[in-house]
Coordinates of C-alpha atoms and ligand atoms in Angstrom, one line a residue:
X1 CA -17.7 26.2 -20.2
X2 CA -14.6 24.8 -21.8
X3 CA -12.9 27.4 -21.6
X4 CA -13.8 28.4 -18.4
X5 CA -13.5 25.4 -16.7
X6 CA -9.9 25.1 -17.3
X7 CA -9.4 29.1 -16.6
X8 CA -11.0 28.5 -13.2
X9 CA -9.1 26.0 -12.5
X10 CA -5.9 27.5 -13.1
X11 CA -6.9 30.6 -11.3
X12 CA -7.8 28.9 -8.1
X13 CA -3.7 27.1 -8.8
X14 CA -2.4 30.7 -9.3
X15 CA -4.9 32.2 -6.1
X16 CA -3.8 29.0 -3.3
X17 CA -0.3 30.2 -4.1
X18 CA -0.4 33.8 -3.9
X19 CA -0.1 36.1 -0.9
X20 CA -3.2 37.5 -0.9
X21 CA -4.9 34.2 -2.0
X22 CA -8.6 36.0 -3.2
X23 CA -10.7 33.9 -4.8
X24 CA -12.7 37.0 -6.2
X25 CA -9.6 38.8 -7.7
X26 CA -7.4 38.4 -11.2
X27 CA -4.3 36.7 -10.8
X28 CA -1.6 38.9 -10.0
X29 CA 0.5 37.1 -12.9
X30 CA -0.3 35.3 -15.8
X31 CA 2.3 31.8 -16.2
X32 CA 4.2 32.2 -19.5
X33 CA 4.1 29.1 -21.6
X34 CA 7.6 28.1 -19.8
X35 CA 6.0 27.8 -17.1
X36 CA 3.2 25.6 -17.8
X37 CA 4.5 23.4 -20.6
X38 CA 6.8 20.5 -19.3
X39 CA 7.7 17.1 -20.8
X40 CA 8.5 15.9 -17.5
X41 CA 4.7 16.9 -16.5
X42 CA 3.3 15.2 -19.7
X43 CA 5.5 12.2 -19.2
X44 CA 4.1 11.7 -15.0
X45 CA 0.8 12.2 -16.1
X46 CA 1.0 9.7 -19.2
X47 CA 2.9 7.1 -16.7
X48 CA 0.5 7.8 -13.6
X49 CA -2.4 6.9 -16.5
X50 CA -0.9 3.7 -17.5
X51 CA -0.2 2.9 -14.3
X52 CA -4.2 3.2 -13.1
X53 CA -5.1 1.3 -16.3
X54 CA -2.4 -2.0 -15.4
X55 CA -4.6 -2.0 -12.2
X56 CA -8.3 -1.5 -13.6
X57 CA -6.8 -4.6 -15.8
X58 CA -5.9 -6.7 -12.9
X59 CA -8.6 -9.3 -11.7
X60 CA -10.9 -7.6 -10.0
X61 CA -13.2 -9.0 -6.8
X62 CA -16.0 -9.0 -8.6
X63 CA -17.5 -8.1 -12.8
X64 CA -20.9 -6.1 -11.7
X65 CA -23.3 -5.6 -14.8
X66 CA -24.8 -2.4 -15.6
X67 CA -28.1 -1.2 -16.6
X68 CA -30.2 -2.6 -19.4
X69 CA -29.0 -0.3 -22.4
X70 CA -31.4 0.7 -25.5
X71 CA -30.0 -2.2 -27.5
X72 CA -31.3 -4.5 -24.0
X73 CA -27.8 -5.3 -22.9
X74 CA -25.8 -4.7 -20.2
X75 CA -21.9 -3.8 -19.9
X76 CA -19.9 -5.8 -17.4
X77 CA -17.4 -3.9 -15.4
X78 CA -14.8 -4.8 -13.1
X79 CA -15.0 -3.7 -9.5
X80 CA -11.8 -3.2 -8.3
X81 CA -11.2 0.3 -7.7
X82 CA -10.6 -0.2 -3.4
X83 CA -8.0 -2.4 -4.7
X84 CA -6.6 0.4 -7.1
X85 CA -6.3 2.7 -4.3
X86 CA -4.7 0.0 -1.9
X87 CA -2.2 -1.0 -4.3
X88 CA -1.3 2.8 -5.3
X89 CA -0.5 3.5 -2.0
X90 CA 1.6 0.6 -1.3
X91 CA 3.3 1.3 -4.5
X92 CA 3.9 5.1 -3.5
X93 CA 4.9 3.9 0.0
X94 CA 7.9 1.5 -1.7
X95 CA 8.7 4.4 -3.5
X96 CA 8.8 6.8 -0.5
X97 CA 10.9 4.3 1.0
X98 CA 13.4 4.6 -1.5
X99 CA 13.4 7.8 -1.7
X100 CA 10.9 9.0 -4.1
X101 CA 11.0 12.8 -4.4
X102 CA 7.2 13.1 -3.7
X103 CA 7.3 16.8 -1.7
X104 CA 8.4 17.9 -5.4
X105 CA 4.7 17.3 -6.9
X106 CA 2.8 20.5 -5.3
X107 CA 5.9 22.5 -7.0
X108 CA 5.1 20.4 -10.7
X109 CA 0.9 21.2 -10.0
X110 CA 0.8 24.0 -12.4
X111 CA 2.4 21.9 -15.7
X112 CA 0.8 19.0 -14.2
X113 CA -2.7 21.1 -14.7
X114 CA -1.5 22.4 -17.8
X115 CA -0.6 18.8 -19.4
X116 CA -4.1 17.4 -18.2
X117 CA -5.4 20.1 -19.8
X118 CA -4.3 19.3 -23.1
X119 CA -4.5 15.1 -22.8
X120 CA -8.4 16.3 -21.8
X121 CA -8.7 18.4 -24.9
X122 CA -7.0 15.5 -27.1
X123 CA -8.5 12.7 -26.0
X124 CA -12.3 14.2 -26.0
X125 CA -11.7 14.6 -29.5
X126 CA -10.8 11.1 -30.2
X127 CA -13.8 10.1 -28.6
X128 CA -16.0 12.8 -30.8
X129 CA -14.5 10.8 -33.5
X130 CA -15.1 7.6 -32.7
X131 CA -18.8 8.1 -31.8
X132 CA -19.0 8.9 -35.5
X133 CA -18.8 5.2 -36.3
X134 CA -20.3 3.7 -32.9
X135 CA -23.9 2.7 -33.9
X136 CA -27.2 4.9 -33.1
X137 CA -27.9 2.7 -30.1
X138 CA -24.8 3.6 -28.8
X139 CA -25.4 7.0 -28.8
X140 CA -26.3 9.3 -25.5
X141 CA -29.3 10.9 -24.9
X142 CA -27.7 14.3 -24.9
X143 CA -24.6 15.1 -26.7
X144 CA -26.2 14.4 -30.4
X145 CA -27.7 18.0 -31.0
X146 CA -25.9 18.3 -34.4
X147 CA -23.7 21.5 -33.0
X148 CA -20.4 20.1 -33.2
X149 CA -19.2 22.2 -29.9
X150 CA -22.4 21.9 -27.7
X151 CA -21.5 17.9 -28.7
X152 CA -17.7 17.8 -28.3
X153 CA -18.7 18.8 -24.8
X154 CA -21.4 16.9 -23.4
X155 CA -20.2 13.6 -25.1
X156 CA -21.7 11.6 -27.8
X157 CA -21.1 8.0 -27.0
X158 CA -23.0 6.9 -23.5
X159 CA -20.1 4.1 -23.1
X160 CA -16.8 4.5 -25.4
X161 CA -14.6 1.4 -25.0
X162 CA -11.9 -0.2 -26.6
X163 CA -12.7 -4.3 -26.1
X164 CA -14.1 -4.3 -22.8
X165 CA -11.9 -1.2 -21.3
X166 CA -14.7 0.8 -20.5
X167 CA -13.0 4.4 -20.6
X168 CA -15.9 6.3 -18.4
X169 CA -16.0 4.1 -16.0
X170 CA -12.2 4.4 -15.6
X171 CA -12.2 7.7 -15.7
X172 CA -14.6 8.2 -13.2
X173 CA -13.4 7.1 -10.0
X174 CA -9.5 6.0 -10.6
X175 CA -7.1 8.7 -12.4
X176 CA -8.6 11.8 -10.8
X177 CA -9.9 10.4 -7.2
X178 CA -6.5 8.5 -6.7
X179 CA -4.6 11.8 -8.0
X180 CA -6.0 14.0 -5.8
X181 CA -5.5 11.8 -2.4
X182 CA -1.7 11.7 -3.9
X183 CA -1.2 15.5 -4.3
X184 CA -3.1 15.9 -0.8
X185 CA -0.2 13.6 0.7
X186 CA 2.5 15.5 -1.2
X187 CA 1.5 18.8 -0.1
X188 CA 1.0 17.6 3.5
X189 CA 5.1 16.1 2.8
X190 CA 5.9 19.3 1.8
X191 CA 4.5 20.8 4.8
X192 CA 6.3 18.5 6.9
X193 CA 9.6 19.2 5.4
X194 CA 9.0 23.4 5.5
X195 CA 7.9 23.3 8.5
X196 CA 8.7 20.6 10.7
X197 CA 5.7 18.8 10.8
X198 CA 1.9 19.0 8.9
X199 CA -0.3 20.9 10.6
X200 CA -3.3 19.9 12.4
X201 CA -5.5 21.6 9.8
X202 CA -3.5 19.7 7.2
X203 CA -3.8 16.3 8.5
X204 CA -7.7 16.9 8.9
X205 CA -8.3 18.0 5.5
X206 CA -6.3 15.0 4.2
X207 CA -8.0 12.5 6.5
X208 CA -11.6 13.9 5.3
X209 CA -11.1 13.7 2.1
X210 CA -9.1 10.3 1.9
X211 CA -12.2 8.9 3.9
X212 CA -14.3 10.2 0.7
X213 CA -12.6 8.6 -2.2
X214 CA -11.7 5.3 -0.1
X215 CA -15.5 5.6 0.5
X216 CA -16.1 6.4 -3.2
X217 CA -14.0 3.3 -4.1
X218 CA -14.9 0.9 -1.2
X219 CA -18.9 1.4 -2.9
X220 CA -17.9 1.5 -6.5
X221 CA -20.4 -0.5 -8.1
X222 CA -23.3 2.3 -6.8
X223 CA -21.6 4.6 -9.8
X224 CA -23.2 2.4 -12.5
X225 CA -27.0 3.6 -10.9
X226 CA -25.5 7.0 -11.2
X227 CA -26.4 9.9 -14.1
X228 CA -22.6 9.8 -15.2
X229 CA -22.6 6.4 -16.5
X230 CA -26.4 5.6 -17.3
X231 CA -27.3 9.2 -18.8
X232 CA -23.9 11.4 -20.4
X233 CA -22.6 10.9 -22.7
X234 CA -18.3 10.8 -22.3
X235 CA -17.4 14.2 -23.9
X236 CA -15.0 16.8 -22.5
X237 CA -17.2 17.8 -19.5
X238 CA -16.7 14.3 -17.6
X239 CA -13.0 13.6 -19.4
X240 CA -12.0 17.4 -18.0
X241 CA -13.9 16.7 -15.0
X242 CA -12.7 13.5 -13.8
X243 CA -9.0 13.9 -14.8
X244 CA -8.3 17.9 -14.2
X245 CA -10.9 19.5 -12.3
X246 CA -11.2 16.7 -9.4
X247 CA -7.6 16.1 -8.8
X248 CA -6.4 20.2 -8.9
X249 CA -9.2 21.9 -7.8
X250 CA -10.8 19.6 -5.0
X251 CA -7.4 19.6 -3.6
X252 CA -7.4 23.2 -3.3
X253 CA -7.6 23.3 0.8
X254 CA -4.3 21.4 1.1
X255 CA -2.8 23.8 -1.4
X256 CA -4.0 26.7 0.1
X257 CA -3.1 25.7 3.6
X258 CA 0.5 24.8 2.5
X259 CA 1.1 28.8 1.4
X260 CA -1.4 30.0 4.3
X261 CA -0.8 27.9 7.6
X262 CA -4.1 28.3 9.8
X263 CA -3.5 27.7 13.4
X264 CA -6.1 25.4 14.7
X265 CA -7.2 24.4 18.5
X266 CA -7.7 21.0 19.4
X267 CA -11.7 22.1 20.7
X268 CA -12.1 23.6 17.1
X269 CA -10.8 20.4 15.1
X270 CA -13.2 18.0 17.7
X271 CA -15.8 20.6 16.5
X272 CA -14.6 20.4 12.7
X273 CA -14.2 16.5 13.3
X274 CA -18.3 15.8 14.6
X275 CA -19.4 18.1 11.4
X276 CA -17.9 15.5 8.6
X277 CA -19.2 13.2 10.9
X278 CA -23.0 14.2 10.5
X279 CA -22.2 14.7 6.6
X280 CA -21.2 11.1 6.4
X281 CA -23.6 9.4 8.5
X282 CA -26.2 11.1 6.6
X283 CA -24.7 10.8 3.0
X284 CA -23.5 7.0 3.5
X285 CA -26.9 6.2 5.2
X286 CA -28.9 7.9 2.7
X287 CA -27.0 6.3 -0.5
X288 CA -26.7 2.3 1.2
X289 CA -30.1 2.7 2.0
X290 CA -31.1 3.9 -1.5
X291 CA -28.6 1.1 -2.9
X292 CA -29.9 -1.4 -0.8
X293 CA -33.6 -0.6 -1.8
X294 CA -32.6 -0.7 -5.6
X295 CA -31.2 -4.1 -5.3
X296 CA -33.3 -5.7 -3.2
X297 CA -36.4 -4.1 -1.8
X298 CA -36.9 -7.1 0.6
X299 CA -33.5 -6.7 2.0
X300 CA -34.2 -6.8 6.1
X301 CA -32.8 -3.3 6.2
X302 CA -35.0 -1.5 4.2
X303 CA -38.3 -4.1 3.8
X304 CA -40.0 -2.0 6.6
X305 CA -40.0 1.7 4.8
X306 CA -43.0 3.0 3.0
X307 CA -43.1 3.7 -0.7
X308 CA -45.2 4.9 -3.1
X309 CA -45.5 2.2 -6.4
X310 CA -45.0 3.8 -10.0
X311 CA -46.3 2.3 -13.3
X312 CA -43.1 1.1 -14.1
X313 CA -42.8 -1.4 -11.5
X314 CA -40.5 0.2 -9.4
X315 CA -41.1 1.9 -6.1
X316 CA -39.6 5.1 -4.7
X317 CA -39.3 4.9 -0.4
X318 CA -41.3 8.0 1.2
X319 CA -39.4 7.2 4.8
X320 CA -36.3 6.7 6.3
X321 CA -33.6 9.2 4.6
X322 CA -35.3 9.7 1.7
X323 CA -38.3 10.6 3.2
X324 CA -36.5 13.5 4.8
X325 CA -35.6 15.3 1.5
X326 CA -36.0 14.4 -1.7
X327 CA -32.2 14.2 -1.6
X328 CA -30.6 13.7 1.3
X329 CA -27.6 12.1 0.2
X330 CA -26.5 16.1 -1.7
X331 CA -27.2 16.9 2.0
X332 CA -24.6 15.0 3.8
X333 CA -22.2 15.9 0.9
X334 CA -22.7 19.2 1.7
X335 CA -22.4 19.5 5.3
X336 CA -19.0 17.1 4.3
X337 CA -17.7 19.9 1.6
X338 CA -17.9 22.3 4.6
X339 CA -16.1 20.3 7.0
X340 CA -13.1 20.4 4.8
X341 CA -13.3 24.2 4.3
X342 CA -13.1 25.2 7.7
X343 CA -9.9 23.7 8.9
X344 CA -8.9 26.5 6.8
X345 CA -10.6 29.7 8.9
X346 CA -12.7 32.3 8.2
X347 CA -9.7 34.6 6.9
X348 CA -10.3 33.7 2.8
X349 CA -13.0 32.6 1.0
X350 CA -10.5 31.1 -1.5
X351 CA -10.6 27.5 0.1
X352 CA -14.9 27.4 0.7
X353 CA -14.6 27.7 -3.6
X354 CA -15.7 23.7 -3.1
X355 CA -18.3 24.4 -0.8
X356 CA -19.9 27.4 -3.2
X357 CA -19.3 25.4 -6.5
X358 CA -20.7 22.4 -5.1
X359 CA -23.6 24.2 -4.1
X360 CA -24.5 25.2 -7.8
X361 CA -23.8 21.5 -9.1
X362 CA -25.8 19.6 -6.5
X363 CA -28.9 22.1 -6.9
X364 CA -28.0 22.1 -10.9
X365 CA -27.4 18.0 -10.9
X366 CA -30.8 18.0 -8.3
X367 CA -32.9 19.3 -10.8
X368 CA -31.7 17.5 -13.9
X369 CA -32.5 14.7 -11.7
X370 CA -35.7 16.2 -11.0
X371 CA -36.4 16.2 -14.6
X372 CA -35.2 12.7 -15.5
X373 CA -37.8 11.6 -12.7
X374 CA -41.0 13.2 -13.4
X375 CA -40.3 11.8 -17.3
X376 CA -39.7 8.1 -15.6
X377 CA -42.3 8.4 -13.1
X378 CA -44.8 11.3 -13.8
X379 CA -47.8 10.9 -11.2
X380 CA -46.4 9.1 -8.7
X381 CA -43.0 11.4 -8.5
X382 CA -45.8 14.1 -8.3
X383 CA -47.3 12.2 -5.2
X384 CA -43.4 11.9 -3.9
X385 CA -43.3 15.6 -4.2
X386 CA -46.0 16.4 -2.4
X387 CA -45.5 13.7 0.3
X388 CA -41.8 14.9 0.7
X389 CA -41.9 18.7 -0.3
X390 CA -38.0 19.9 0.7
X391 CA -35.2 19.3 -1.8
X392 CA -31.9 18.9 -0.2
X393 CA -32.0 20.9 3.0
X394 CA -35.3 20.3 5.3
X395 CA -37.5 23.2 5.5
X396 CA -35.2 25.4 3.6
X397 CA -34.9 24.1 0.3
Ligands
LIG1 P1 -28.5 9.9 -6.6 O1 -27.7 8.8 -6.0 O2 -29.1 10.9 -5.7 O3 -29.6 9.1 -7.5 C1 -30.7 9.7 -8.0 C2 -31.7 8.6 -8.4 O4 -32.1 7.9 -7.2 C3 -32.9 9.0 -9.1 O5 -32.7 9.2 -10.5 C4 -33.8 7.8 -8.9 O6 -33.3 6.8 -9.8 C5 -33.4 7.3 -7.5 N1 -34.3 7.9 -6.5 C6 -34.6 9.2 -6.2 N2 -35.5 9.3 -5.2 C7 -35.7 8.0 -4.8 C8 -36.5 7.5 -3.8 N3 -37.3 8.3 -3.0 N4 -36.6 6.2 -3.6 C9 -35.8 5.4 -4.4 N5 -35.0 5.8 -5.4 C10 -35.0 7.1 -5.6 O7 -27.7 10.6 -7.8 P2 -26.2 11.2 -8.0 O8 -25.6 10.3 -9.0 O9 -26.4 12.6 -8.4 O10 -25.4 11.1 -6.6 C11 -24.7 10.0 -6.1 C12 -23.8 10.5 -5.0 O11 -22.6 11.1 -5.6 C13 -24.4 11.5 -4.1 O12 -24.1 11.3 -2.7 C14 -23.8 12.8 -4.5 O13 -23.7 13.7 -3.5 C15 -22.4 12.3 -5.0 N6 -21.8 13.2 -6.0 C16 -20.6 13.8 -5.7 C17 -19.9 14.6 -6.7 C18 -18.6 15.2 -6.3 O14 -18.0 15.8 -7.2 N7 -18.1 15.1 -5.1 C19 -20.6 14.9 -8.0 C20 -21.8 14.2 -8.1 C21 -22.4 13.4 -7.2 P3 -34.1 5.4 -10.0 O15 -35.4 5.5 -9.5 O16 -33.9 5.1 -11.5 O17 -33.3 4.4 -9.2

């Protein structure tokens, strides 16, 4: 995985940009080091970094706590990721205004990729090392197997941070979701300026996925309840994940559809346009109404669902979304991965890569979670199973 990660990622770079754009086919070419090391690259990505971590620093709207840890605290984090995004683009619009060159990024994506690649690499091991001297309680539940690669990968330390800069959590939602909005607005400038004006197809994708990481950040506190911050540990998986793979690869319809312009009807988009909307209003509904449950079961919202108690005081709800599928939420996600894909066409496969790869981590991430559950709640997830038998899709899976 770490070295395919990174090779899949620069393929699907290489593919968006080359005529025949095949996802299932070697790249004609193989970028000499030229072409993929740049100081320039290094330096934007160092001062698009700092420039995320002066805004996590600013006051935020609100310090959420997380989960009881093994030691019985609980970190305190700032939420003010909206905020981040807000003041980005504000900042980006000043600059567009006098006259930042921003139609030059999608031609910088492949050193950009590249430099990622390396900060990923260099800063996972500088959190390897520090987890040698972060206390046992500190520790995650799954990066400690002893084999220094197997390690180096999944992370060691649950929640590395230097005072109270929590580097996950920062990670997580900021650098990488913001990124990838950013390239998606560059490569719909570029579009502009080869061709007159962005496409249709282009505008959609970028409205989509803009409306998923303002969504993301708009309901940042729900990360801390999720398996990245209260199970892994930080290692290369999430640090490659959150800072390479999101921004260039979930970007990869905008790239493709600057090289390969799709015409696309006005019936067709409407179409297009109702299918995210399902995906949301099932995904956002699903997630509040888990959220809302978790917080406060009495909440008016939720107070009139069924549930099943387990022995740990908790309850899990049996109706409403969740009594659907045992996930519904990966459901509405999917259904939303698709609705980006198919302002491309049906000519390549190259840009449904998200919808395929997402596939394989929600049913991967569904059963880890599966796992995780039956430990936490054994007889009564069993009862859960059997009252709610379909995973993500209803009477399919
Ligand atoms: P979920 O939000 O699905 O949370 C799973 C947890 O919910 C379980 O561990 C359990 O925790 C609780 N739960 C499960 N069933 C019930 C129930 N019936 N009643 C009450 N609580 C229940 O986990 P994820 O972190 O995987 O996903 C969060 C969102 O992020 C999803 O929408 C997912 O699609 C999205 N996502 C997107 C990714 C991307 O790259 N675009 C990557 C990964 C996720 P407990 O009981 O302890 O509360």
């Amino acid at each position: 995985m770490l070295i395919l990660l990174p090779a899949t990622m620069f393929h699907l770079l290489l593919a968006a940009r080359s005529g025949p754009a095949r996802l299932l086919a070697l790249p004609a070419y193989l970028p000499g080091l030229e072409e993929l090391w740049s100081p320039r690259a290094l330096l934007l990505l160092f001062i698009w970094l700092g420039l995320q971590v002066a805004l996590y620093l600013l006051p935020a709207r609100k310090v959420a706590e997380g989960l009881e840890l093994k030691d019985k605290s609980r970190l305190r984090y700032p939420i003010n990721g909206f905020q981040a995004l807000v003041l980005t683009a504000l900042l980006v619009g000043l600059g567009l205004s006098v006259g930042l060159p921003l139609g030059a990024l999608p031609g910088m994506l492949l050193p950009l990729a590249f430099a990622t690649t390396l900060t990923s690499f260099t800063f996972s091991l500088l959190l390897y090392a520090k987890a040698s001297v972060a206390p046992a309680s500190a520790l995650a539940p799954g990066g400690n197997s002893g084999n220094a690669v197997y390690d180096f990968f999944l992370g060691r330390e649950l929640n590395p941070r230097l005072g109270s800069f929590d580097f996950k959590y920062f990670c997580e939602l900021r650098p990488g979701l913001i990124g990838w909005v950013l390239i998606n607005l560059a490569l719909l400038m570029q579009e502009a300026e080869l061709r007159g004006s962005p496409s249709l197809a282009m505008w959609l994708v970028n409205g989509f996925q803009l409306l998923y990481v303002g969504d993301a950040l708009w309901y940042e506190e729900s990360v801390l309840t999720t398996m990245d911050i209260i199970h892994d540990g930080f290692g290369f998986m999430l640090v490659f994940g959150d800072l390479g793979w999101v921004p260039f690869t979930y970007s990869l319809q905008a790239q493709f559809l600057l090289y390969h312009p799709q015409p696309l009807g006005l019936p067709m988009a409407l179409l297009i346009c109702s299918i995210k909307a399902i995906g949301y209003y099932i995904f956002r509904g699903a997630n509040s109404q888990k959220n809302t449950f978790r917080k406060n079961p009495s909440d008016p919202s939720v107070a009139g669902l069924e549930t099943i108690p387990t022995a740990t005081g908790r309850q899990l709800l049996v109706s409403g979304w969740w009594g659907m599928v045992r996930h519904p939420n990966y459901l509405g996600d999917l259904i939303m991965a698709l609705a980006w894909s198919l302002p491309c066409g049906l000519s390549h496969l190259l840009p449904y890569f998200y919808v395929l790869y997402f596939t394989a981590l929600l049913v991967h991430r569904e059963a880890r979670d599966e796992q995780q559950c039956l430990r936490k709640y054994d007889r009564a997830w069993q009862e859960y199973c059997k009252r709610v038998p379909y995973r993500i899709i209803p009477y399919v899976y």
